[in-house]
Short mmCIF file of C-alpha atoms in Angstrom, two decimals:
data_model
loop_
_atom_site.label_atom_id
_atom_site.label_comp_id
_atom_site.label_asym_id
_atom_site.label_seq_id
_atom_site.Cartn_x
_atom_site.Cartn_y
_atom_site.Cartn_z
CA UNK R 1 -37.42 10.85 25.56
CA UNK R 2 -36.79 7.33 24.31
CA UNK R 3 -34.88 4.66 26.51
CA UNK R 4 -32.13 2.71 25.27
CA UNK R 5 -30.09 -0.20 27.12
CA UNK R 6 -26.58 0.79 25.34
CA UNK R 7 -25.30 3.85 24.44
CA UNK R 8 -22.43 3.69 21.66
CA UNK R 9 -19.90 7.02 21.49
CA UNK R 10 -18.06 7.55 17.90
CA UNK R 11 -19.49 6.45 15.08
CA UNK R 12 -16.66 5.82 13.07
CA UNK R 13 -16.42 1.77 11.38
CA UNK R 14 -16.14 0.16 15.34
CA UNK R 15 -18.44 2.24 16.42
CA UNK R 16 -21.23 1.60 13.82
CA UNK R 17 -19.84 -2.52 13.70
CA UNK R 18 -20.58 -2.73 17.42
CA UNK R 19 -23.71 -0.73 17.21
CA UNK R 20 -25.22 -2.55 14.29
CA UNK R 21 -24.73 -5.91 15.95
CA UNK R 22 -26.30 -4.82 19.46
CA UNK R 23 -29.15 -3.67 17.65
CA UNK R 24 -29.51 -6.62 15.76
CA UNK R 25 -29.59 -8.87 18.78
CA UNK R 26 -32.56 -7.11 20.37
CA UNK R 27 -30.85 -4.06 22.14
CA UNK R 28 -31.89 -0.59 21.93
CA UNK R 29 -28.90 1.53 20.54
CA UNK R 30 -27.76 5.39 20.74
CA UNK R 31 -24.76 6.02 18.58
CA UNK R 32 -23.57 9.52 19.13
CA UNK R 33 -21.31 10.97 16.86
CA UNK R 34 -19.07 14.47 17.30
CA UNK R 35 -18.47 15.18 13.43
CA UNK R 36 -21.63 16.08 11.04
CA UNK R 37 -21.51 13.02 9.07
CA UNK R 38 -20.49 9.12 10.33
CA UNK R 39 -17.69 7.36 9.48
CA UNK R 40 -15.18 8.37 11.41
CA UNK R 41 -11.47 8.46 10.40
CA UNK R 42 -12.76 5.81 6.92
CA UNK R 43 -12.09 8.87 4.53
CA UNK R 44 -8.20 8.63 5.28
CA UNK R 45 -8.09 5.77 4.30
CA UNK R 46 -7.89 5.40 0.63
CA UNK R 47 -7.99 1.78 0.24
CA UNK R 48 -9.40 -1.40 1.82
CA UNK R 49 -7.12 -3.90 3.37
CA UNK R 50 -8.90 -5.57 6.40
CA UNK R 51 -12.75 -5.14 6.11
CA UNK R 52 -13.71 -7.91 8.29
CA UNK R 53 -16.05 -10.27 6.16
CA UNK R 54 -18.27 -10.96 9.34
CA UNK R 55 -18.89 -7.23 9.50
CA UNK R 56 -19.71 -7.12 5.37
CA UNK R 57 -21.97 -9.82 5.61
CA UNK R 58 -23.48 -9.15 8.82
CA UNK R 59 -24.55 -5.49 7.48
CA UNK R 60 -25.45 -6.56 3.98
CA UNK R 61 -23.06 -3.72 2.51
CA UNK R 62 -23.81 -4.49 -0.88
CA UNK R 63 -27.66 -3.54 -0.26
CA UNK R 64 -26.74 -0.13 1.49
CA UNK R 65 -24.70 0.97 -1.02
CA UNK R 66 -21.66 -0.71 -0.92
CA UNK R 67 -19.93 -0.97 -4.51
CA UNK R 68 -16.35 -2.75 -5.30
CA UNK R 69 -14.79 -0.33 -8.15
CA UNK R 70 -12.11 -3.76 -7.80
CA UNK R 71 -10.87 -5.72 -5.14
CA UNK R 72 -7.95 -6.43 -7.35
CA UNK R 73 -5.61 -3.80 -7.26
CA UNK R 74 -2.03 -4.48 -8.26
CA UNK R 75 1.42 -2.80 -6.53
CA UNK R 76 3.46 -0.96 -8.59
CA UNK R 77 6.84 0.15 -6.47
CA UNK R 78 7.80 3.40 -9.14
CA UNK R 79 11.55 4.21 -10.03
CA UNK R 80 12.16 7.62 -11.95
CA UNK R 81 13.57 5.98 -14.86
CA UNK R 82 10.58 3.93 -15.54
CA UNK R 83 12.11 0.35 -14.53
CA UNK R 84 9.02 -0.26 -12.57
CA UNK R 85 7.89 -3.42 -10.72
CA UNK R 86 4.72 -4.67 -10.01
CA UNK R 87 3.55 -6.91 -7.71
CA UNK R 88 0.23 -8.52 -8.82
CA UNK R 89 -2.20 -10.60 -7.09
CA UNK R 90 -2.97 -10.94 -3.34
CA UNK R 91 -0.22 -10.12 -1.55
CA UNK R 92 2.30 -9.70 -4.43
CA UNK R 93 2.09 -13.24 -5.34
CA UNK R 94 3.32 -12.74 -9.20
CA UNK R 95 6.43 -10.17 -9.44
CA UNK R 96 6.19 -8.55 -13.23
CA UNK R 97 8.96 -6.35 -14.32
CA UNK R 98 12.83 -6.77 -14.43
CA UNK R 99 13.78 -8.70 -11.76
CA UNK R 100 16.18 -11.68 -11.34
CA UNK R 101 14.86 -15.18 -11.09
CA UNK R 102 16.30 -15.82 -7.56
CA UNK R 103 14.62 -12.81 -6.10
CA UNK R 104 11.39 -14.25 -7.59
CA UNK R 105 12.65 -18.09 -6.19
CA UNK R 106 13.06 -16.47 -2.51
CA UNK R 107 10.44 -13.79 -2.67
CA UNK R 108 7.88 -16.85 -3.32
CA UNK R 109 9.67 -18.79 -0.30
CA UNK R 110 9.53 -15.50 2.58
CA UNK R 111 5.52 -14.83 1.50
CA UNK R 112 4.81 -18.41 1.70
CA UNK R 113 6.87 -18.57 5.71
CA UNK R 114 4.68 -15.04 6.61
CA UNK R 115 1.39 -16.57 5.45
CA UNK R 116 1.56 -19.36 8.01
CA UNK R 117 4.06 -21.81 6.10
CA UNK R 118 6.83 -20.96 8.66
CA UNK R 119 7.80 -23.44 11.35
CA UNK R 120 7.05 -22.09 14.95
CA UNK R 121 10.86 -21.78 16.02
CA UNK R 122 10.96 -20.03 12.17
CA UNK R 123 8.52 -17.89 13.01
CA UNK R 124 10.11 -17.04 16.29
CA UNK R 125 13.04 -15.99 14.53
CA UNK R 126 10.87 -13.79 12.20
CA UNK R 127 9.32 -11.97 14.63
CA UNK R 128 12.05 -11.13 17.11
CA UNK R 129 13.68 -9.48 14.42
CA UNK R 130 13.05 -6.11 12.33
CA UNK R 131 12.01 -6.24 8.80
CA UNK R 132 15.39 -4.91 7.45
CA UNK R 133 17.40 -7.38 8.49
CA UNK R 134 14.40 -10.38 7.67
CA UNK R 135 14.40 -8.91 3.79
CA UNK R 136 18.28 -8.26 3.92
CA UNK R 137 18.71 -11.76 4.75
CA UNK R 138 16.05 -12.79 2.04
CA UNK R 139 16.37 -10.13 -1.04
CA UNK R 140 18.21 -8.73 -3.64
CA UNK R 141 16.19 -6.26 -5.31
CA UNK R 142 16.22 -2.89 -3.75
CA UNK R 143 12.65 -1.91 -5.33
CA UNK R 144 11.14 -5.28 -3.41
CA UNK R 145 12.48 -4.42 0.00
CA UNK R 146 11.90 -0.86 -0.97
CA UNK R 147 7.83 -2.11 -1.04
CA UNK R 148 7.80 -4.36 1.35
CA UNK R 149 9.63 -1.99 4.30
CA UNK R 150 7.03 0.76 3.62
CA UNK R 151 4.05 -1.59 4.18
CA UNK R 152 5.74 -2.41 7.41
CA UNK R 153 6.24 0.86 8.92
CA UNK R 154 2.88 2.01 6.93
CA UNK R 155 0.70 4.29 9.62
CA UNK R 156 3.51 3.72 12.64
CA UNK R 157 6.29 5.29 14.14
CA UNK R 158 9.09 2.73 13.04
CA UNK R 159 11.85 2.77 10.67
CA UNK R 160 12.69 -0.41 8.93
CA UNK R 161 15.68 -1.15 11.54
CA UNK R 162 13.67 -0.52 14.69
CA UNK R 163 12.14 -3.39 16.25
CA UNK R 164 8.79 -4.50 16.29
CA UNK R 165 8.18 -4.24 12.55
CA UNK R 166 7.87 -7.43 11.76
CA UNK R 167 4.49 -8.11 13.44
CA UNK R 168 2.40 -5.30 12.62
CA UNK R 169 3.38 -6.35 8.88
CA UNK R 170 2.16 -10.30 9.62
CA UNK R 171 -1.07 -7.78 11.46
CA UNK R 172 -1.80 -6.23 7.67
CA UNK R 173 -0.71 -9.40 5.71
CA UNK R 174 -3.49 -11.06 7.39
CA UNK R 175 -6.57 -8.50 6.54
CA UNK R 176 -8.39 -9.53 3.59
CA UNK R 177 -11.12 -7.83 0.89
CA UNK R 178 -14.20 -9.46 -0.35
CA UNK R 179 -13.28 -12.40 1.12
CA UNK R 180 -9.43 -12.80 -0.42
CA UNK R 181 -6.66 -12.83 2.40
CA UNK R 182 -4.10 -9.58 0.83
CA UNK R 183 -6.64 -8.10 -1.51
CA UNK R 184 -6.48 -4.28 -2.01
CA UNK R 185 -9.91 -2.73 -2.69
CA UNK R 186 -11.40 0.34 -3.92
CA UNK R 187 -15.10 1.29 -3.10
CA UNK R 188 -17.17 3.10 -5.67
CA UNK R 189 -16.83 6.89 -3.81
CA UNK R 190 -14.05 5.81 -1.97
CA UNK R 191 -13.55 4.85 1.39
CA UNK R 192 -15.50 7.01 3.05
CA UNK R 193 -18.54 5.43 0.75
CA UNK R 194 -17.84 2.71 2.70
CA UNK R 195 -18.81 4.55 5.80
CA UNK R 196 -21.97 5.45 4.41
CA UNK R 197 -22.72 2.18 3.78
CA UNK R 198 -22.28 0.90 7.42
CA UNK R 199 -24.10 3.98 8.21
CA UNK R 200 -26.84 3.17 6.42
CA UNK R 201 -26.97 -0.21 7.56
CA UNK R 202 -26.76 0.62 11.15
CA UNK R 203 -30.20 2.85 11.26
CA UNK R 204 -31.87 0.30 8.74
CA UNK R 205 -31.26 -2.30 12.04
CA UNK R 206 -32.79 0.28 14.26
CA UNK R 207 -30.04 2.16 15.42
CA UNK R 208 -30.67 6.10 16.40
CA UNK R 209 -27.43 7.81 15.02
CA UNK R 210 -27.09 11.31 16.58
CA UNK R 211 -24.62 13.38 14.77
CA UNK R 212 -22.91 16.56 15.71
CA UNK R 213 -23.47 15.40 19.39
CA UNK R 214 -20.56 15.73 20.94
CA UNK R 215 -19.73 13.76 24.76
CA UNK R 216 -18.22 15.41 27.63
CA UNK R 217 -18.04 12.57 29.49
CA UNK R 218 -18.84 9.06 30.75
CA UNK R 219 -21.26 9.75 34.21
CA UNK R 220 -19.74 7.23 37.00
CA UNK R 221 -22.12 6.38 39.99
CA UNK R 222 -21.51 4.24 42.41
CA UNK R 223 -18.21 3.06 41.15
CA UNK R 224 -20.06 2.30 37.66
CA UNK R 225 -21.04 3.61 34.23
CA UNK R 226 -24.67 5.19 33.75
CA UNK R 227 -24.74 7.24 31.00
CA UNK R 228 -22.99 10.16 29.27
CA UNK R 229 -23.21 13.87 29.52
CA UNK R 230 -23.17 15.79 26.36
CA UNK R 231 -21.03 18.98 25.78
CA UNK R 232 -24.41 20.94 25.76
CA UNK R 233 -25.02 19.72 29.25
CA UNK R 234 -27.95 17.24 28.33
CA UNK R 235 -27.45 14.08 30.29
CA UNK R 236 -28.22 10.44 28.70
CA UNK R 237 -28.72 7.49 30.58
CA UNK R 238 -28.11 3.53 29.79
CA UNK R 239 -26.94 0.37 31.81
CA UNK R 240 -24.45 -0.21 29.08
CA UNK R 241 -22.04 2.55 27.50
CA UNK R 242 -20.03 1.73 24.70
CA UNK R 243 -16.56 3.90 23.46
CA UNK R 244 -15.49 3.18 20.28
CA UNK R 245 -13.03 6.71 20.92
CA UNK R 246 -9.32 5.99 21.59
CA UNK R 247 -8.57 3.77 24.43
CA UNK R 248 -6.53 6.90 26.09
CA UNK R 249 -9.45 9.91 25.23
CA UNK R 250 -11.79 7.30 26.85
CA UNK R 251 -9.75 6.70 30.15
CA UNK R 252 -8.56 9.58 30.95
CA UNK R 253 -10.65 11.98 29.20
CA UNK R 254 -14.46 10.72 29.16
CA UNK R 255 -13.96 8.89 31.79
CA UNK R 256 -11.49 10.66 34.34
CA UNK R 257 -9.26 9.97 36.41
CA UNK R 258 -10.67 9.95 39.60
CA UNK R 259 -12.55 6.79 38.45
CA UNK R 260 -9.58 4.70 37.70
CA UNK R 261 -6.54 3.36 39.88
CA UNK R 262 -3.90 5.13 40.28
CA UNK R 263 -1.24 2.51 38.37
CA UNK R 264 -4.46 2.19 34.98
CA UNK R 265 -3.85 6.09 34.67
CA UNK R 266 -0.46 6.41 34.69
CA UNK R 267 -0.59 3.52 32.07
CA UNK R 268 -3.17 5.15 30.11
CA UNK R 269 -0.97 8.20 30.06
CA UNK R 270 2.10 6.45 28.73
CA UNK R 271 0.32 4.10 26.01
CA UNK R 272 2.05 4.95 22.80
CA UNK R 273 0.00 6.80 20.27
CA UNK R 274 2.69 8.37 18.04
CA UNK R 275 1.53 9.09 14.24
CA UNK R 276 3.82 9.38 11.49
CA UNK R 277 1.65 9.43 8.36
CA UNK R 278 0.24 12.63 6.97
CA UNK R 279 -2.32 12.29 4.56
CA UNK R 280 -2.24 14.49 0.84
CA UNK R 281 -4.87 15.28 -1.83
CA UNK R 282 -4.43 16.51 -4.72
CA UNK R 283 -6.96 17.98 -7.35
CA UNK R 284 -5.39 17.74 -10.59
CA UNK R 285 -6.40 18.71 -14.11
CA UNK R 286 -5.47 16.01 -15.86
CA UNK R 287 -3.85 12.80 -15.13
CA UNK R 288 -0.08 12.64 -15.03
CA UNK R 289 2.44 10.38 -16.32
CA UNK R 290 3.98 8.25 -14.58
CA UNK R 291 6.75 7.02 -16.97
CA UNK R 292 4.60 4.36 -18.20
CA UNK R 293 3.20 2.77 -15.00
CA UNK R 294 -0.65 1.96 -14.73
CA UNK R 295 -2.55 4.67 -13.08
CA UNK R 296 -5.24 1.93 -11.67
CA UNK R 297 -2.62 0.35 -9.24
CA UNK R 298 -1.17 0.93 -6.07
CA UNK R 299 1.72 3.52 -6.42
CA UNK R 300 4.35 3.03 -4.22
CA UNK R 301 7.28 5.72 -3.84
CA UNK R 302 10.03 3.85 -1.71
CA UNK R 303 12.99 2.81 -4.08
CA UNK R 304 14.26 0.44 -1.21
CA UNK R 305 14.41 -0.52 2.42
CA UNK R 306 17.07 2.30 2.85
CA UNK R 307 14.68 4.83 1.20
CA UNK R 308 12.72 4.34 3.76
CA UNK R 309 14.62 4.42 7.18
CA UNK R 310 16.18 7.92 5.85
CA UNK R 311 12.35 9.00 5.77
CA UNK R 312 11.97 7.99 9.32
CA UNK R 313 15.20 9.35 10.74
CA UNK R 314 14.83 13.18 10.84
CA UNK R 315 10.76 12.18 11.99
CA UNK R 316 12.78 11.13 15.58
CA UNK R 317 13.86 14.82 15.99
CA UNK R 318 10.23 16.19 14.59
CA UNK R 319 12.17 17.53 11.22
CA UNK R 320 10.13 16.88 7.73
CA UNK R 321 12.28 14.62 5.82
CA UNK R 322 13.81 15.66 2.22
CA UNK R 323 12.00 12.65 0.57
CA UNK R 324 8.80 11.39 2.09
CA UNK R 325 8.19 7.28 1.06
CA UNK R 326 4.33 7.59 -0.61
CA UNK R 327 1.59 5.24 -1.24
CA UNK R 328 -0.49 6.85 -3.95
CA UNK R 329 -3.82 6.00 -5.42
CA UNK R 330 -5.44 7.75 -8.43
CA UNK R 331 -9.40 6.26 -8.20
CA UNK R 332 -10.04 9.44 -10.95
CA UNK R 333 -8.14 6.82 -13.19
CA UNK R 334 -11.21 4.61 -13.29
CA UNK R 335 -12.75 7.48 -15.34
CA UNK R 336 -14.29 11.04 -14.41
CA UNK R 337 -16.06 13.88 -15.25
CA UNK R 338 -14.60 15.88 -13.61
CA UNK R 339 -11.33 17.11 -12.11
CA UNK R 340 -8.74 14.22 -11.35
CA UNK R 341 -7.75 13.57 -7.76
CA UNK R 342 -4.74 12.04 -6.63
CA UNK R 343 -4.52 10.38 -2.84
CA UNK R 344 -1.12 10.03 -1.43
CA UNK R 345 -0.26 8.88 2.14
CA UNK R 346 2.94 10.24 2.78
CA UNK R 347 5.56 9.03 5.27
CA UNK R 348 7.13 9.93 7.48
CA UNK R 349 5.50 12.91 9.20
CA UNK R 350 6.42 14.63 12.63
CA UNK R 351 3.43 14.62 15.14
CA UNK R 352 5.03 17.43 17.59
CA UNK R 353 7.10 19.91 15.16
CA UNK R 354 7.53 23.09 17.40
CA UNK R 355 5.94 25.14 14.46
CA UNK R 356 3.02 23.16 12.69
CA UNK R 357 2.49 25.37 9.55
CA UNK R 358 6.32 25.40 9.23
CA UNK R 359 6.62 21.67 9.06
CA UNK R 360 2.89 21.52 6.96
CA UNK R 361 4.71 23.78 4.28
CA UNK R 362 7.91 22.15 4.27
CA UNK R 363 5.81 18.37 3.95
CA UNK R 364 3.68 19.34 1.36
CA UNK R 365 7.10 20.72 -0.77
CA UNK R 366 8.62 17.45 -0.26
CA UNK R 367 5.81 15.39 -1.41
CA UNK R 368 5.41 17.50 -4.71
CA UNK R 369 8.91 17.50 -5.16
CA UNK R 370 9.20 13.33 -4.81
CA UNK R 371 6.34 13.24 -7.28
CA UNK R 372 7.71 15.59 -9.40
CA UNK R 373 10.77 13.08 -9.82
CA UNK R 374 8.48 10.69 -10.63
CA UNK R 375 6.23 12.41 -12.98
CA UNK R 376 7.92 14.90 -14.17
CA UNK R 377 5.42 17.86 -14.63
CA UNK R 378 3.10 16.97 -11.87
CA UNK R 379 2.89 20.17 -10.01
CA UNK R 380 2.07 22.37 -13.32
CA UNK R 381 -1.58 20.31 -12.95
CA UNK R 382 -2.17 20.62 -9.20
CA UNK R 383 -5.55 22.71 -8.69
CA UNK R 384 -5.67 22.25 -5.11
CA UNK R 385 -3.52 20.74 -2.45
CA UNK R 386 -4.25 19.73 0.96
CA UNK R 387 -2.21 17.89 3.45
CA UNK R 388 -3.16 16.43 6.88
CA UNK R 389 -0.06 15.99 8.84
CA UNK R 390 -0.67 13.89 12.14
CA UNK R 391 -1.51 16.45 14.82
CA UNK R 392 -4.29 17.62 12.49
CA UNK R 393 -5.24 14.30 11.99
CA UNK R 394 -5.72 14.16 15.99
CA UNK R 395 -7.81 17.39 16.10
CA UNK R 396 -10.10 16.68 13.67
CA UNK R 397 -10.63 12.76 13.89
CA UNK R 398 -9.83 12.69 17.62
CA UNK R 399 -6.90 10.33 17.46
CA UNK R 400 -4.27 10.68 20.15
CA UNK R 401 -0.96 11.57 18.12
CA UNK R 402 -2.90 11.31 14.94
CA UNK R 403 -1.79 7.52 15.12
CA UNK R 404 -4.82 5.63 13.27
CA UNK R 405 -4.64 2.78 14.93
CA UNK R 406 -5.65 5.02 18.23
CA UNK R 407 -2.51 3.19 19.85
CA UNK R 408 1.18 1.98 17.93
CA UNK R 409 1.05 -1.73 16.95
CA UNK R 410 4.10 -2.76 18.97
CA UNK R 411 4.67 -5.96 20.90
CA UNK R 412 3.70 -4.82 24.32
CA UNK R 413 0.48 -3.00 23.22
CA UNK R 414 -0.90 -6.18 21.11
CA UNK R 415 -3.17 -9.32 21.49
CA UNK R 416 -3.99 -9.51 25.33
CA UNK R 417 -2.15 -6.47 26.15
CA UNK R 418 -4.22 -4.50 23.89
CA UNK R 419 -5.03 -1.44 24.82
CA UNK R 420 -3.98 -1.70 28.07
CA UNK R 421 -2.75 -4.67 30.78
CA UNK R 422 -5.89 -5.62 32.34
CA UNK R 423 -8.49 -3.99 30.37
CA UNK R 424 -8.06 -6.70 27.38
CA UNK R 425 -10.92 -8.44 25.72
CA UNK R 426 -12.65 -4.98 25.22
CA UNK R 427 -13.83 -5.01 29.01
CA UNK R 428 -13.60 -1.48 30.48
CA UNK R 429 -12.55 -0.78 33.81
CA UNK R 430 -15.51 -0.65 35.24
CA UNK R 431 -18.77 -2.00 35.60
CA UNK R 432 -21.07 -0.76 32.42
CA UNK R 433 -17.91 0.46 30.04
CA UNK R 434 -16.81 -1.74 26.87
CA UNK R 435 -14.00 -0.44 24.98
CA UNK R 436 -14.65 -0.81 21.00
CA UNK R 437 -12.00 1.14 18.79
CA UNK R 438 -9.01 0.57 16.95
CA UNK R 439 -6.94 0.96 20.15
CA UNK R 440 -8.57 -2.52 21.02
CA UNK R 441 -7.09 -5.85 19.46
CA UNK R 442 -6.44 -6.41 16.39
CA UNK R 443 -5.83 -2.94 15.66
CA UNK R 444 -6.97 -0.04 12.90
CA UNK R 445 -7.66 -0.21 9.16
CA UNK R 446 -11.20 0.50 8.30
CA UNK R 447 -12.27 -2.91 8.97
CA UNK R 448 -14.92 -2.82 11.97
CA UNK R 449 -13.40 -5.67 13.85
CA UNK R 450 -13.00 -4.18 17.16
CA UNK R 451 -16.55 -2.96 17.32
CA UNK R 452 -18.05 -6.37 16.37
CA UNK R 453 -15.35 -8.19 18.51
CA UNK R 454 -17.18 -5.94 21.27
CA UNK R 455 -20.09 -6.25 20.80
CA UNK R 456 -19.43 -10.26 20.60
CA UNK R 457 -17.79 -9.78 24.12
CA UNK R 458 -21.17 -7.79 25.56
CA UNK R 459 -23.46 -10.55 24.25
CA UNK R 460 -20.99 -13.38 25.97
CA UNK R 461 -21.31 -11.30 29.04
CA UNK R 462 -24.89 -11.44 29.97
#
């Protein structure tokens, strides 16, 4: 059987980031992946926010595969009488539509202060307070706050009022897409072609990818990581062992624990991992219409900041709200031969409802109904419809509450407190075990940073 000095579990973007760099510094990897295929949790995701440009370049993307349909998508917020408004350009920076001159005058001020304008004592202000008040304070136009509220809350378990919402939005204002800070992308295939491609690029640098190979657990000895034991009992041994699985599965799961201190597990058990997004695809038969608005963009459903919180209230008391806030993609709209498919993540979502295909039913009814009052007709074409509500989510992409950044962006589990007090900078707790997924800093989005920030860590270690 072949040696190797670092075994990798989860091959998901980390997984294969940290992998991929290993290898390419001289180590012999194992990446072991549960699911048939690699890529992880990438074919959620519908677009590309935050691919780190380290990890693009690094891999050579572009030579395994990776295409850019655009890395120019525009915003459009949608309002059932057509009066749309699009935001166009890296993070909104041109507002087209109907929309008063001073909104446009103070919505060019606020994106300037969260792009790194902002005095420090400003930005102290900003981010001790929530994200309705900031764009009360700031904005008019209910569509605007409508927009920006969603992408603030987008993949967490906030409303617009609750605190800590401000900094996971300055978290996705910062990612960036062929090299442009607030660039939305779309990948040839979609995102989960953009798996592939870091796939591909993993085993051309000499990394053995075992799929379908699922672990057990971490083996401890002597107070330190060995190797892993596979669910078919097989045993695999290497000085280094690498998780890119949820901070929490790793800890108290792969790991156990008997192997930790008392004070890390009962940490580990109360690190918050709640998921509020479910995730809807639709096969249509032909494209709808969308009272004029351009089927290539970004299609938000959140008519303001209000819109929004009302989505997130009954989500505290695991009831499906009335009208879900969506972010919608159409890549069919690029051209086809085929069926048209519509991608929609839908918020907000109960993780714990006490009957799951109750509360699927009643989420998938609500989303067809909110895009039914959008485009009126759209449920005549639906062919097939599947929705992924958070607690499937967790069982079939492993992630604790079906939260995809494998751990809430909130102030206390961010930076150096990320996943975990004293198990920061992607050190485990013990000797041998590196942590490497999104529950690391800077969080989730498809964007491999954890892995290669990892891996960085390993190489600064020896």
């Amino acid at each position: 059987m072949p040696s190797y000095d670092t075994i990798v579990i989860g091959a998901g973007p980390n997984g294969l980031a940290a992998a991929h760099r290993l290898a390419s510094r001289g180590a012999t990897v194992l990446l072991l992946e549960g699911a048939e295929n690699p890529g992880g949790g990438a074919g959620l995701s519908h677009l590309s926010y935050n691919l780190d440009p380290r990890v693009e370049k690094a891999m050579d993307l572009a030579a395994h595969g990776l295409q850019w349909r655009t890395t120019n998508i525009a915003t459009t917020v949608l309002s059932p009488d057509g009066n749309h408004l699009r935001l166009e350009g890296p993070l909104g920076a041109t507002l087209a539509g109907d929309i008063t001159g001073r909104d446009r005058t103070a919505w060019a001020g606020l994106r300037a202060r969260m792009l790194g304008a902002a005095e420090f004592r400003e930005l102290g202000r900003i981010l001790l307070t929530n994200v309705h008040d900031l764009l009360d304070d700031e904005l008019a136009d209910p569509r605007l706050k409508g927009a920006l509220a969603f992408d603030a809350t987008l993949g967490g378990w906030l409303g617009p009022r609750s605190p800590n919402t401000v900094l996971p939005w300055l978290v996705r204002l910062s990612g960036q897409t062929a090299g442009v800070q607030g660039a939305l992308g779309l990948p040839v295939g979609g995102m989960a072609a953009l798996g592939a491609a870091m796939a591909r690029a993993a085993a051309a640098q000499g990394v053995t990818l075992r799929c379908a190979t699922r672990v057990s657990r971490i083996m401890v000895e002597g107070e330190r990581a060995v190797g892993v034991m596979l669910a078919t009992g097989e045993e695999l041994r290497a000085p280094r062992i690498v998780s890119a699985v949820a901070p929490t599965a790793t800890l108290l799961n792969l790991v156990g624990p008997r192997h930790l201190d008392a004070g890390l597990t009962t940490r580990a058990r109360h690190l918050k991992a709640r998921g509020g997004a479910a995730k809807l695809d639709l096969t249509l038969r032909a494209l709808p219409d969308l009272r004029g608005a351009n089927l290539r963009d970004r299609l938000i459903i959140a008519g303001s900041e209000h819109d929004v919180e009302h989505a997130f209230n009954p989500v505290k008391y695991e009831r499906v709200p009335d009208c879900p806030v969506m972010e919608i993609v159409i890549p069919t709209a690029y051209g086809t031969d085929g069926p048209h498919q519509l991608s929609a993540i839908a918020q907000f979502a109960p993780h714990a409802p006490p009957d799951r295909d109750a509360a699927r039913a009643q989420m998938l009814a609500a989303c067809l109904a909110q895009l039914d009052t959008h485009a009126p007709g759209i449920s005549a074409l639906v062919e097939r419809a599947e929705i992924q509500m958070p607690y499937d989510i967790e069982a079939h992409y492993g992630l604790p509450g079906g939260q995809w950044h494998a751990g809430e962006l909130s102030v206390e589990q961010m930076l150096f407190l990320r996943p975990l007090p004293g198990i920061a900078q992607y050190r485990g707790p013990i000797p041998g075990l590196w942590l490497a997924s999104a529950g690391c800093h800077p969080g989730g989005g498809v964007s491999g940073t954890p892995g290669w920030n990892a891996a960085l860590a390993m190489e600064a270690a020896e």
